[in-house]
Coordinates of C-alpha atoms and ligand atoms in Angstrom, one line a residue:
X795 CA -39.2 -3.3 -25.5
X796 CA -35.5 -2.4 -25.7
X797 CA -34.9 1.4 -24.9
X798 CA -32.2 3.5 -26.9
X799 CA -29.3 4.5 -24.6
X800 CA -25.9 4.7 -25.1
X801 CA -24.2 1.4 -26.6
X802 CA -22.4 -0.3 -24.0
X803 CA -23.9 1.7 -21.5
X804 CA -26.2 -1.2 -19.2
X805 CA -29.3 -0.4 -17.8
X806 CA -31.9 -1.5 -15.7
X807 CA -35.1 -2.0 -17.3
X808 CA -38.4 -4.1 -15.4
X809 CA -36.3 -5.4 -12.5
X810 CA -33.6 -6.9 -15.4
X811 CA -30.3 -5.5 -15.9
X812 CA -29.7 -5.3 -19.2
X813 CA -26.3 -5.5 -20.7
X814 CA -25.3 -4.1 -24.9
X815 CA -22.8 -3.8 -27.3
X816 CA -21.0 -1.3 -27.8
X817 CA -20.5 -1.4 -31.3
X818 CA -24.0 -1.4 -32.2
X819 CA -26.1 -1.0 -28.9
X820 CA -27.1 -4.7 -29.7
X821 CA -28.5 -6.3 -26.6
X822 CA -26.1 -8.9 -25.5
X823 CA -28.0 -10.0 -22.0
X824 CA -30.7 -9.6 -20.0
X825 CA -30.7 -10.8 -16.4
X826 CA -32.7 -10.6 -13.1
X827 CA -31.2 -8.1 -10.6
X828 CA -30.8 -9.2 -7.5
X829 CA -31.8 -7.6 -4.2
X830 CA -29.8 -7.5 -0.7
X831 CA -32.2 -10.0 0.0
X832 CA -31.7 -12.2 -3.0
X833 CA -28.1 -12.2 -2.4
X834 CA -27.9 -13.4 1.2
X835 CA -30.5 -16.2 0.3
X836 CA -27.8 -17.0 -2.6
X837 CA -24.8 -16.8 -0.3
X838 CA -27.2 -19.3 2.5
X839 CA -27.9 -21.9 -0.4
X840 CA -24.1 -21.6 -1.0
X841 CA -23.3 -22.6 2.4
X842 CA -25.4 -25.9 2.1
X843 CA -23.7 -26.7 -1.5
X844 CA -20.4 -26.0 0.0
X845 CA -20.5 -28.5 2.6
X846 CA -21.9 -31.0 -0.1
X847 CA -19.2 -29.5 -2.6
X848 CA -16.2 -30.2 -0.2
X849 CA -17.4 -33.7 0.8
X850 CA -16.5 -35.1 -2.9
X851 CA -13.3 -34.6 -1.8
X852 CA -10.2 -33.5 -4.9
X853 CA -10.7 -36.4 -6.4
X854 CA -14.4 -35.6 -6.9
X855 CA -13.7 -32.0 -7.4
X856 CA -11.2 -32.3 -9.9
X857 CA -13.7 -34.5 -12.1
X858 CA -16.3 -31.8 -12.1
X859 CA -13.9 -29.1 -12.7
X860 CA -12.2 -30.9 -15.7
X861 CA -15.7 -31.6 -17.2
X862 CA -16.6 -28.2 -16.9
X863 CA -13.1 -27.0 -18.6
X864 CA -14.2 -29.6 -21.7
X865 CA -17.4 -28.1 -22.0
X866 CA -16.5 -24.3 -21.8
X867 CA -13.5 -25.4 -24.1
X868 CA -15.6 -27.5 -26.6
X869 CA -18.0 -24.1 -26.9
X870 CA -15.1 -21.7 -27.1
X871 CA -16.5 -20.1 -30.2
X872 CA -20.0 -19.6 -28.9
X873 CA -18.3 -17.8 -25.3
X874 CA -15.8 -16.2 -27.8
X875 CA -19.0 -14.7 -29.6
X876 CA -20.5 -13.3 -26.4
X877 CA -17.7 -11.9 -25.0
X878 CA -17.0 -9.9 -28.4
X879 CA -21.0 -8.5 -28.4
X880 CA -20.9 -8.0 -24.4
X881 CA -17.7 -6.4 -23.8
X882 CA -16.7 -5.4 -28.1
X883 CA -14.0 -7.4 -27.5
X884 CA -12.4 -8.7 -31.0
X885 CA -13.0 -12.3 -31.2
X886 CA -9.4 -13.3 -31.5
X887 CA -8.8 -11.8 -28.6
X888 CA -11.7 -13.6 -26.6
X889 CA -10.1 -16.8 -27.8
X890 CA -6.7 -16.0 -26.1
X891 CA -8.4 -15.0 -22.9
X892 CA -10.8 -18.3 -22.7
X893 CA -7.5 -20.1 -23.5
X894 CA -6.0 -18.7 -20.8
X895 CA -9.0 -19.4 -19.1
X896 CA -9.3 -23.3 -19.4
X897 CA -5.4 -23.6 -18.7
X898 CA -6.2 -22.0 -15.2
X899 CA -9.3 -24.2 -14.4
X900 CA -6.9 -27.2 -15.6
X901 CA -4.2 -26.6 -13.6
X902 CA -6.3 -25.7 -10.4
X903 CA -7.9 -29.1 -10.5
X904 CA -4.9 -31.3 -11.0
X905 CA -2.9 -29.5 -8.5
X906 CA -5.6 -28.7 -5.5
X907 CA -5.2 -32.1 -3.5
X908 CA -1.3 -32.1 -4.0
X909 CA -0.6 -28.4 -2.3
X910 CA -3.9 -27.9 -0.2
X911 CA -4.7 -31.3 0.8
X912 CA -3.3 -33.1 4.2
X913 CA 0.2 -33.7 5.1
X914 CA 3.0 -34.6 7.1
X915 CA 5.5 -31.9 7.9
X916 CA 9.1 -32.4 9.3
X917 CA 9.5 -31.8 12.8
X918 CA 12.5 -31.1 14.5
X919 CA 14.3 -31.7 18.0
X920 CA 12.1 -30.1 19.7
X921 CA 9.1 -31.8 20.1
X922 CA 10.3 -34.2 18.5
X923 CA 8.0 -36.7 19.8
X924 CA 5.4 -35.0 18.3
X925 CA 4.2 -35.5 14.1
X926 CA 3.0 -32.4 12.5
X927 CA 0.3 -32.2 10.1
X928 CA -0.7 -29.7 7.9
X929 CA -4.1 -28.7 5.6
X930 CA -5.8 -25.9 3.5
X931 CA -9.1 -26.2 4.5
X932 CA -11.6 -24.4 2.7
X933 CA -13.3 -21.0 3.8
X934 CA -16.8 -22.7 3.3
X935 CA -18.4 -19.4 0.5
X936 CA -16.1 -17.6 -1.2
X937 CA -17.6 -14.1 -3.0
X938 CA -16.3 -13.0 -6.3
X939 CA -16.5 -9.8 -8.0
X940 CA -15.2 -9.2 -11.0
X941 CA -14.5 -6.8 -13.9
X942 CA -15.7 -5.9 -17.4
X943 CA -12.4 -6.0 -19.0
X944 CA -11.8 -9.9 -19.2
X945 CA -15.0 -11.6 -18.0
X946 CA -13.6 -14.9 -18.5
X947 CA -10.2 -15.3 -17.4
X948 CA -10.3 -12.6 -13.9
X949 CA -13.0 -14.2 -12.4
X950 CA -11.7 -17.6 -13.3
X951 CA -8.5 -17.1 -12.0
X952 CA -10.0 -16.6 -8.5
X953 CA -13.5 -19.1 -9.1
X954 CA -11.0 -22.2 -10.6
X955 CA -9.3 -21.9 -7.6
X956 CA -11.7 -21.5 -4.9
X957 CA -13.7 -24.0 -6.3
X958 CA -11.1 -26.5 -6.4
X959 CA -10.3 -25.7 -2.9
X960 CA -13.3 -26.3 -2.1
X961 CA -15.6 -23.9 -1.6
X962 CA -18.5 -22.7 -2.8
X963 CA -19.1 -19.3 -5.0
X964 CA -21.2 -16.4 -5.3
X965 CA -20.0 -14.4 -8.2
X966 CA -21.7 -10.9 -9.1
X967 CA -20.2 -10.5 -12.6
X968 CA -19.7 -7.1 -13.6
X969 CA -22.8 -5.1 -15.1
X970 CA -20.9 -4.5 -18.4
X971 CA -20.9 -8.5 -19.1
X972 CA -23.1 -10.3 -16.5
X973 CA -23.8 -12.7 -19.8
X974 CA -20.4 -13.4 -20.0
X975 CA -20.6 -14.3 -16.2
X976 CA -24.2 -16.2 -16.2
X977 CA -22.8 -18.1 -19.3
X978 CA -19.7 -19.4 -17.5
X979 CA -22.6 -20.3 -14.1
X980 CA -24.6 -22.1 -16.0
X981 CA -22.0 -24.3 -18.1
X982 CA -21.0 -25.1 -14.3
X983 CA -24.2 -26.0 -13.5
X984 CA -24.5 -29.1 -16.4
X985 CA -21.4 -30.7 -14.8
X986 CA -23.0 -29.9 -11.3
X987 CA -26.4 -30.3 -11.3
X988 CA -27.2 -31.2 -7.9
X989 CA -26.2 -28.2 -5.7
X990 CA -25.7 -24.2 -6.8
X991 CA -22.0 -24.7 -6.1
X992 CA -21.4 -21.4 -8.3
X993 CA -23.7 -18.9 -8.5
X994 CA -24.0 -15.7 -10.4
X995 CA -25.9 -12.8 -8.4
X996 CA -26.4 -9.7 -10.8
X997 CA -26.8 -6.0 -10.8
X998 CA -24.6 -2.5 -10.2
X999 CA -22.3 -2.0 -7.4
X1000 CA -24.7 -1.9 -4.8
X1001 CA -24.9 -5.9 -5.4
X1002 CA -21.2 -6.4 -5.2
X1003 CA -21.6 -4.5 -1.9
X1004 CA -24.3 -7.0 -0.5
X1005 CA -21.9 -9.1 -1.3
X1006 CA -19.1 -8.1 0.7
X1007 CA -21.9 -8.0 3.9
X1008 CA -24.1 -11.3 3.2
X1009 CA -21.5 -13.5 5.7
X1010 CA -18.8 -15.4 2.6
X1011 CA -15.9 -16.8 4.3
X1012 CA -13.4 -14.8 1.8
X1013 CA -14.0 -12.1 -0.8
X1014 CA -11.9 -12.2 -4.0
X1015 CA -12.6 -8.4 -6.1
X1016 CA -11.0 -7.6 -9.4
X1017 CA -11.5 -4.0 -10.5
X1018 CA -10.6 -0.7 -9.8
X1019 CA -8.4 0.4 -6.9
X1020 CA -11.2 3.1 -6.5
X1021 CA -13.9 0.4 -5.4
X1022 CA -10.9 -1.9 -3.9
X1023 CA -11.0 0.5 -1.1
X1024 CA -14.9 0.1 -0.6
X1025 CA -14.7 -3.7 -0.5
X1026 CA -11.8 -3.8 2.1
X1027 CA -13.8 -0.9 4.4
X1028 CA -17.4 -3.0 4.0
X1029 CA -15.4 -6.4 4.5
X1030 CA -13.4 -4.6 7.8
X1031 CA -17.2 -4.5 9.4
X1032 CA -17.1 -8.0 9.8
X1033 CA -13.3 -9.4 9.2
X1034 CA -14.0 -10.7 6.1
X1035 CA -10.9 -11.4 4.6
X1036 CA -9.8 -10.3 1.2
X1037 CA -8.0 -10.7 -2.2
X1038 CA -7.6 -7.4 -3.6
X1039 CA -6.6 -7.0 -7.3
X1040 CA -6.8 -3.7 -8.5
X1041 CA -5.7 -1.7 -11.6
X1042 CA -2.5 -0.7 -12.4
X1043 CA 0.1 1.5 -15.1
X1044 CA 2.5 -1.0 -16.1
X1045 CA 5.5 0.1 -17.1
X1046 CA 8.2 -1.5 -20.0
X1047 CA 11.7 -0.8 -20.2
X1048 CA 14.0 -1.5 -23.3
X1049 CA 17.9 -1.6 -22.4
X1050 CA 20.3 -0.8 -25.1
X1051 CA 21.0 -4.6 -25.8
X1052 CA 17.8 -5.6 -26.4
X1053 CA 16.0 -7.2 -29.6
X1054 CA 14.1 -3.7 -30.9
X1055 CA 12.1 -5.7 -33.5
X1056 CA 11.0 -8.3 -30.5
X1057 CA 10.4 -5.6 -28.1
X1058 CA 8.0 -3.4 -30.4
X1059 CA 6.3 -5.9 -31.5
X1060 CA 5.7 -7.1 -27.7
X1061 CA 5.7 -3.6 -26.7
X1062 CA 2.3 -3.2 -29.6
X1063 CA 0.7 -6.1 -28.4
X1064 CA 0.7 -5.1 -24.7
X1065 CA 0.0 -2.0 -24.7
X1066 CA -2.7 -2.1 -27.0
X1067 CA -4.5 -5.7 -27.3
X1068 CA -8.2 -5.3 -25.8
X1069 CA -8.0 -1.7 -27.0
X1070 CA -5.7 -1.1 -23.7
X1071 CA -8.2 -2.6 -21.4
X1072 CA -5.7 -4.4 -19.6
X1073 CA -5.1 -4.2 -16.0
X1074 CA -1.5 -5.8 -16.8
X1075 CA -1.6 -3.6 -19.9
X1076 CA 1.8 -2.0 -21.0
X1077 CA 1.2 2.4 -20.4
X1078 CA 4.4 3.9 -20.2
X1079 CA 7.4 2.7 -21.6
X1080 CA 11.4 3.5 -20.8
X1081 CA 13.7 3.1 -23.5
X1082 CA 17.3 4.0 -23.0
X1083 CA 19.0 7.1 -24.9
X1084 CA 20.6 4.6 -27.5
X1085 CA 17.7 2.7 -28.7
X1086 CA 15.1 5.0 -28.3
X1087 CA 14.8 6.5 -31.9
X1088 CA 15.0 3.3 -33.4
X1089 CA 12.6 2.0 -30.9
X1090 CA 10.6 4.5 -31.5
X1091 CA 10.1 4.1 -35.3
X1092 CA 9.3 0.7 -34.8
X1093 CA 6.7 0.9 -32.4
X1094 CA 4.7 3.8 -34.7
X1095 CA 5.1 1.4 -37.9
X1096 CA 3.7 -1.4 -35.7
X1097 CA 0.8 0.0 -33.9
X1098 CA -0.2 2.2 -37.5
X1099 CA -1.1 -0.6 -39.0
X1100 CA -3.7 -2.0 -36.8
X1101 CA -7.0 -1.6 -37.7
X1102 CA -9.5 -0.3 -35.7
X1103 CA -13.3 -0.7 -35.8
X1104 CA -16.2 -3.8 -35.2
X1105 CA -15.8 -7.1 -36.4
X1106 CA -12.7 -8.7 -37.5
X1107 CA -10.5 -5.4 -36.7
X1108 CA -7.4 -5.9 -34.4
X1109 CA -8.9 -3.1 -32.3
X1110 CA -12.6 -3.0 -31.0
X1111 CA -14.6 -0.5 -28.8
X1112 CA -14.1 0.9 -25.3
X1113 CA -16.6 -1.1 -23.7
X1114 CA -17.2 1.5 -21.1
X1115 CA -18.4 4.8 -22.6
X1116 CA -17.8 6.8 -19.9
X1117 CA -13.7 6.0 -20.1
X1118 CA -13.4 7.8 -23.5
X1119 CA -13.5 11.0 -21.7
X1120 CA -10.8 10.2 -19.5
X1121 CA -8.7 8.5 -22.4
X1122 CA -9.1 12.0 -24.1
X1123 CA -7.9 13.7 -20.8
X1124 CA -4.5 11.8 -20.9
X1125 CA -4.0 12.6 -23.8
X1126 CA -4.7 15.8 -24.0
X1127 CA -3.1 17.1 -20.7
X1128 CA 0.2 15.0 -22.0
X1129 CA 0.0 17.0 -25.0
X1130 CA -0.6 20.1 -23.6
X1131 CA 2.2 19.8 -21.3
X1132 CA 4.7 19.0 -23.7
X1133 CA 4.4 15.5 -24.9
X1134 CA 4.5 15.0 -28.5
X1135 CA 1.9 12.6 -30.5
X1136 CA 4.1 10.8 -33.1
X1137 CA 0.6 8.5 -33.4
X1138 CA -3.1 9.2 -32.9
X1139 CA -3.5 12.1 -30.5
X1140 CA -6.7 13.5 -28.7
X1141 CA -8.5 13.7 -32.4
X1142 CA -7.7 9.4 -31.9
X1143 CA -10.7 9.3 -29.9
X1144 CA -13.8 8.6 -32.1
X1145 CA -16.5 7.3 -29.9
X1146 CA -17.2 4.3 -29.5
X1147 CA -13.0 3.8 -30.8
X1148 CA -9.9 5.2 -29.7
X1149 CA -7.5 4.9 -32.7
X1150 CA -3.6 3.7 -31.2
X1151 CA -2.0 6.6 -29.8
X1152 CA 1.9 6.9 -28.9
X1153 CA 2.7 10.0 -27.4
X1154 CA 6.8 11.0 -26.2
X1155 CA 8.6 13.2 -23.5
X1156 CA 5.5 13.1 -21.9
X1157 CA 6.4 14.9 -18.0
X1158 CA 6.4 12.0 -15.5
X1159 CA 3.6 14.1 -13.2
X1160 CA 1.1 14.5 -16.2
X1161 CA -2.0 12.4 -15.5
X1162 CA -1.2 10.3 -19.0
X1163 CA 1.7 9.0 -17.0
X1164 CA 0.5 8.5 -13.6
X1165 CA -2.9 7.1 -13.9
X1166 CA -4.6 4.1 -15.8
X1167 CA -5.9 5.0 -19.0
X1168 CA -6.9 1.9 -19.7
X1169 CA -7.4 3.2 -23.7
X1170 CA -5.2 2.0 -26.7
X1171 CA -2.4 4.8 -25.7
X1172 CA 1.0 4.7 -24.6
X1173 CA 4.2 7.2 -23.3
X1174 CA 7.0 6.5 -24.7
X1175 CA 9.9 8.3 -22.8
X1176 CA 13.9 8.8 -23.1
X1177 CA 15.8 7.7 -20.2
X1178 CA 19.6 7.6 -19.5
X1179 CA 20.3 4.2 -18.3
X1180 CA 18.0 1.6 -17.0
X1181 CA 18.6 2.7 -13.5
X1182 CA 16.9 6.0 -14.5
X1183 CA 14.2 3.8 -15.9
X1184 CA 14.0 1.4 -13.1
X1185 CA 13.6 4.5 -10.9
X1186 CA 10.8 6.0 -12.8
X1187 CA 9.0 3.1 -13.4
X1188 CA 8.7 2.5 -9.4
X1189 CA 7.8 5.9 -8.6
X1190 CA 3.8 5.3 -8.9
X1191 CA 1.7 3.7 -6.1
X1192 CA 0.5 1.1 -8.0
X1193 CA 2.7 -1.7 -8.7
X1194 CA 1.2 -4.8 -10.7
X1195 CA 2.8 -6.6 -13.6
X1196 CA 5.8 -5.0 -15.7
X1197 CA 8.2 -5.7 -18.8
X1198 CA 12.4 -5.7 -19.6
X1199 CA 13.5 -5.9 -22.9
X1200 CA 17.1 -6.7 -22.9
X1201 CA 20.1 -9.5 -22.6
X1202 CA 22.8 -9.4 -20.2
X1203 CA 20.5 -7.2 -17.1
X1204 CA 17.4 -8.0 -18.0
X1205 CA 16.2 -10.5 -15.3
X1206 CA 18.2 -8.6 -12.6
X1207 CA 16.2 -5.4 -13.7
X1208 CA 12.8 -7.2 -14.1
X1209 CA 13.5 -8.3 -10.3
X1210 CA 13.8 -4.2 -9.2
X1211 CA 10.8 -3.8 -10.5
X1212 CA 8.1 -2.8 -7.6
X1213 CA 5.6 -5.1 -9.2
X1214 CA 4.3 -8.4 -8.2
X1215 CA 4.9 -9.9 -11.5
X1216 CA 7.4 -9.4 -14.7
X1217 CA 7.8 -10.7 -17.7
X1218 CA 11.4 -10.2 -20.1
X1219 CA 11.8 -10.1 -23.6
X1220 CA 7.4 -10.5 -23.5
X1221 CA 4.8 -8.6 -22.1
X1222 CA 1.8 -10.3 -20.4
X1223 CA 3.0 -13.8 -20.2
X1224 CA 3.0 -14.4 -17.0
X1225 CA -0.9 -14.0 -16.8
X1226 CA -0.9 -17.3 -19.1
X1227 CA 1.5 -19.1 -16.9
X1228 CA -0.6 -21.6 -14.4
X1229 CA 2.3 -22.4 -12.3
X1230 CA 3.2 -18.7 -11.2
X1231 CA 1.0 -16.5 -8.5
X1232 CA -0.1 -13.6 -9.8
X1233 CA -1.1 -10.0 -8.0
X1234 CA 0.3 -6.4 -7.6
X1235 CA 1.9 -4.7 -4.5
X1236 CA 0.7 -1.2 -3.4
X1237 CA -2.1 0.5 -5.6
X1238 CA -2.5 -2.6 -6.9
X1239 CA -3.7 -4.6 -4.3
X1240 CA -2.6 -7.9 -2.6
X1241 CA -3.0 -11.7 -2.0
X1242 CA -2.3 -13.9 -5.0
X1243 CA -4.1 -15.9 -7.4
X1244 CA -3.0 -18.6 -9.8
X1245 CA -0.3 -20.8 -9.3
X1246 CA 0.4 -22.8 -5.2
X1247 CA -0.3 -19.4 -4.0
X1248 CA -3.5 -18.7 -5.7
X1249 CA -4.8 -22.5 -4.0
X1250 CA -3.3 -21.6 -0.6
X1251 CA -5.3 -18.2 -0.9
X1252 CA -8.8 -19.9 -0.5
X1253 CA -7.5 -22.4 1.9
X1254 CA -7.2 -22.0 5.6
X1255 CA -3.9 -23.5 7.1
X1256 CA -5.2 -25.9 9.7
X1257 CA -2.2 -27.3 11.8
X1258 CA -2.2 -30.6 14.1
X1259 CA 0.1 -31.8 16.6
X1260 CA -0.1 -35.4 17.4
X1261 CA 1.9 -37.3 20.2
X1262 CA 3.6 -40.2 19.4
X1263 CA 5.7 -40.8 21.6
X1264 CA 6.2 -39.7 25.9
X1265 CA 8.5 -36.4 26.1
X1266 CA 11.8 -37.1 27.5
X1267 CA 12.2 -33.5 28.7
X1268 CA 8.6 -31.9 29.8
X1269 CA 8.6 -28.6 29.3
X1270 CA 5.1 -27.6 28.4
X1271 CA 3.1 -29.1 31.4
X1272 CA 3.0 -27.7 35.1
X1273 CA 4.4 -31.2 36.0
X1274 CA 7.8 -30.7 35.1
X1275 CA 10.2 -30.9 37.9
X1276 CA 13.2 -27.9 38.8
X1277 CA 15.6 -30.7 37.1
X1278 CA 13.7 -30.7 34.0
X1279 CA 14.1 -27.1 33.9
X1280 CA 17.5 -27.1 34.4
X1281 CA 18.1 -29.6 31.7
X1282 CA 15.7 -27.4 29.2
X1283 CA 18.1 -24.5 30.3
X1284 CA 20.9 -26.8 29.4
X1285 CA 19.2 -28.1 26.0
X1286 CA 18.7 -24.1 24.7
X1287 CA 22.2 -23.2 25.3
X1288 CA 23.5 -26.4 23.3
X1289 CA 20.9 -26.2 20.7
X1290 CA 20.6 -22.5 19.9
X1291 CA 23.4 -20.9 21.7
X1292 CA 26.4 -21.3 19.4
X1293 CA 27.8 -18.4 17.8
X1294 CA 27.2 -15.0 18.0
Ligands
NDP844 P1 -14.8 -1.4 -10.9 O1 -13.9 -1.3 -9.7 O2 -15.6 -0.3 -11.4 O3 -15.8 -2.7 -10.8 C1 -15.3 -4.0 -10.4 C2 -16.5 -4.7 -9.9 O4 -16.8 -4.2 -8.6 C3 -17.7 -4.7 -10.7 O5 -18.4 -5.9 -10.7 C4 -18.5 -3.6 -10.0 O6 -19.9 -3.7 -10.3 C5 -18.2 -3.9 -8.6 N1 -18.5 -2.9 -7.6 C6 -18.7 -1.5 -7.9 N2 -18.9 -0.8 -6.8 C7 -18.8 -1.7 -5.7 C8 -18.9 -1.6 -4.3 N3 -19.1 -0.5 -3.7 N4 -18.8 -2.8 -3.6 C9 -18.5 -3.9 -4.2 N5 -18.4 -4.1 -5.5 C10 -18.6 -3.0 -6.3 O7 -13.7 -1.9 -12.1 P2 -14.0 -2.1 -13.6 O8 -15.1 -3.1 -13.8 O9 -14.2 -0.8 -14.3 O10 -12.7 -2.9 -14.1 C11 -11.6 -2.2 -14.5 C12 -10.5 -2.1 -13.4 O11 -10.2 -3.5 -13.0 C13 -9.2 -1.5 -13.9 O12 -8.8 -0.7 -12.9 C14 -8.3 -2.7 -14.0 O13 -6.9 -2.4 -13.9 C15 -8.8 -3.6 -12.9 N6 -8.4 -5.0 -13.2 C16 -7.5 -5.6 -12.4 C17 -7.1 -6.9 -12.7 C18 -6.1 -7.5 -11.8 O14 -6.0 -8.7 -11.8 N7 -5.3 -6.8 -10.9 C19 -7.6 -7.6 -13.8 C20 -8.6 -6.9 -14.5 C21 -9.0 -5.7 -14.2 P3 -20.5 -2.8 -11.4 O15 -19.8 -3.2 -12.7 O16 -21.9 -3.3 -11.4 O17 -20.3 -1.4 -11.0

């Protein structure tokens, strides 16, 4: 029997959780919940299929990661399909994510051996009659948590990586789209049959919290900043070390040289693809006193003619009900303290939609400015120069991805940004690029993933020293003689005691 609730809304029905759309309240999934129990018996199993997992070495890694990439990538439409009646994702935009997706689990698997696995590093004159050696060696289980709002490319982007690291995964998907994350699990498991190298362990935030206690080696969360803090403080109890990324309130800024057709159109898509469900999402923007009329106008034609509604429209549902009331907050405390709606407004929110809403002068302590909305809204505000913007834009505590429209400053204001990431003349882009780490500063979290960095974070740095050779000047054995001391005296003025 399926119960009426809210669409979207899960629930837990007969020990299952059970996950709906919400466009229609259709159920998307229906998946055992797991217990405390049932989640440190995953994370044991995990342990025995990490140890068999890292024995096939990169080379055998790599094979099983880049079948698993053809599969998911062969039976993109089906995933695409899921994550649209799951999360009410539109279905194009399911495609870019998996995209984004299978570049990630591509490049993780060709690059693994080449940054984490063993080398030689240059020693210098002193111990010089040493080698040095250097490897990532894997934490053993890693934990993943993972959000609603992209189900395929967050928890990929830490999972990919791990994996290919060489560790084993226990992933508790979030209980807006745990089909989304069983889907992705068992397409693992037809390339990997013989251990539970990835697991999915299911249920509300009390699981994710077992999680954080069960013993994993490293636990990587994506979500809210809010529950950020939780995972840190339960993975403090036992030094578990973690990834944190967390939301954010990205800001844009358009200079007065920059392309205004380009930057609205970018300016659009960020700020408003996923219905605004975007931790990297574009929320405020800075536009400088020349341009931002002009701007302006753009950005309203733009974002007016996007269509909003189920299947096949640019804009789909909030997939969490309960975020429509705080979308309407923003927006109406920005109105009510002096913002102006040139698009949408608080009568934009039509449950289970939020038509696209652009509101200006909106005063930089209102909530629409300071926290994540995470709706299809945007502030659009008049600034004097970019160093007015640049200054505003750093004044939140979070700090995650960011965008500069412009030519001649443009990269040396995209590097002023507090952020960990930036993208000019685009919004987003970096997300898509394999090759570049990606994480926030403050608010937004920290550690990396994607990219060297994102390898290196589910690695341990094991270092080796090996003699090859007798030391000519013992200094690091209680058999050294006065003489050798005197010459090591000697040797740190000549090697180190030149200038200042
Ligand atoms: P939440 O923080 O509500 O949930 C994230 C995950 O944590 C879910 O799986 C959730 O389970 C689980 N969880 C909840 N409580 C606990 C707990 N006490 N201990 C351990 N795990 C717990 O975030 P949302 O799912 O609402 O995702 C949206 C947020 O994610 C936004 O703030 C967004 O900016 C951020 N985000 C950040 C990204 C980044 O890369 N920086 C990328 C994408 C999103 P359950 O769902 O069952 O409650």
């Amino acid at each position: 029997m399926t119960a009426v609730h809210v669409p979207g809304t899960p629930i837990i029905e007969d020990g299952r959780l059970v996950s709906t759309s919400p466009a229609t309240g259709a159920e998307a999934g229906r998946l055992p919940v797991a217990t405390e129990a049932d989640v440190r018996d995953a994370v044991a199993r995990a342990r025995v299929a990490a140890d068999w997992w890292a024995g096939l070495g990169f080379t055998g890694r790599r094979e099983r990661l880049l079948r698993w990439r053809g599969v998911i990538a062969r039976r993109i439409e089906e995933l695409a399909e899921l994550v649209h009646t799951e999360g009410g994702k539109p279905v194009a935009d399911a495609v870019v994510e998996i995209l984004t997706a299978l570049e990630h689990i591509d490049w993780a698997a060709r690059n693994a051996k080449r940054v984490l696995g063993p080398r030689r590093v240059r020693t210098r004159l002193i111990l010089a009659e040493f080698t040095g050696h250097l490897e990532y060696q894997p934490y053993g289980v890693v934990g993943v948590i993972g959000p609603w709002n992209y189900p395929v490319f967050t928890p990929i982007g830490s999972a990919a990586y791990a994996l290919a690291a060489g560790n084993a995964v226990v992933f508790k998907p979030s209980e807006y789209t745990p089909a989304v994350g069983q889907w992705l699990v068992d397409r693992f498991a037809e390339v990997v049959p013989e251990q539970p190298v990835l697991q999915a362990v299911h249920g509300l935030g009390d699981v994710g919290a077992a999680l954080c206690r069960a013993g994993v080696g490293k636990l990587a969360f994506t979500g809210s900043t809010r529950t950020a803090k939780k995972v840190m403080a339960a993975c403090a109890e036992t030094l578990t070390p973690v990834l944190l990324e967390a939301g954010g309130k990205d800001a844009m800024i358009v200079d007065a040289d920059a392309d205004l057709d380009a930057a609205a159109e970018a300016c659009v898509w960020g700020a408003l693809t996923n219905a605004g469900q975007t931790c990297i999402g574009i929320e405020r923007v800075y536009a400088v006193d020349q341009v931002f009329d002009a701007f302006v106008d753009k950005v309203v034609a733009k974002a007016g003619r996007l269509t909003v509604g189920p299947d096949g429209a640019d804009i789909g549902p909030i997939t969490m009900p309960s975020q429509l009331d705080i979308i309407r907050r923003h927006i109406e405390d920005g109105v009510a303290a002096g913002g102006r709606a040139v698009l949408g407004g608080a009568d934009a929110v039509q449950p289970p939609y939020v038509h696209p809403t652009v509101l200006l002068d909106v005063p930089e302590d209102s909530a629409a400015v300071r926290e994540e909305t995470f709706g299809p809204t945007l502030t659009v505000n008049r600034v004097r120069d970019v160093d007015e913007a640049v200054e505003r834009a750093n004044a939140l505590p979070y700090g995650l991805g960011g965008s500069v429209f412009g030519r001649k400053r443009a990269v040396a204001v995209a590097r002023r940004l507090r952020s960990g990431m930036a993208s000019v003349n685009s919004t987003l882009t970096f997300a898509g690029m394999s090759t570049l780490p990606f994480g926030g500063v403050g608010e937004s979290g920290f550690g990396r993933i994607h990219g060297e960095d994102g390898l290196r974070e589910f690695g341990r740095a094991k270092s080796i020293t090996k003699r090859r050779a007798r030391s000519m000047l013992p200094a690091m054995t209680f058999e050294r003689t006065p003489a050798d001391v005197a010459r090591l005296v000697k040797a740190a003025k000549l090697m180190y005691g030149r200038g200042r």
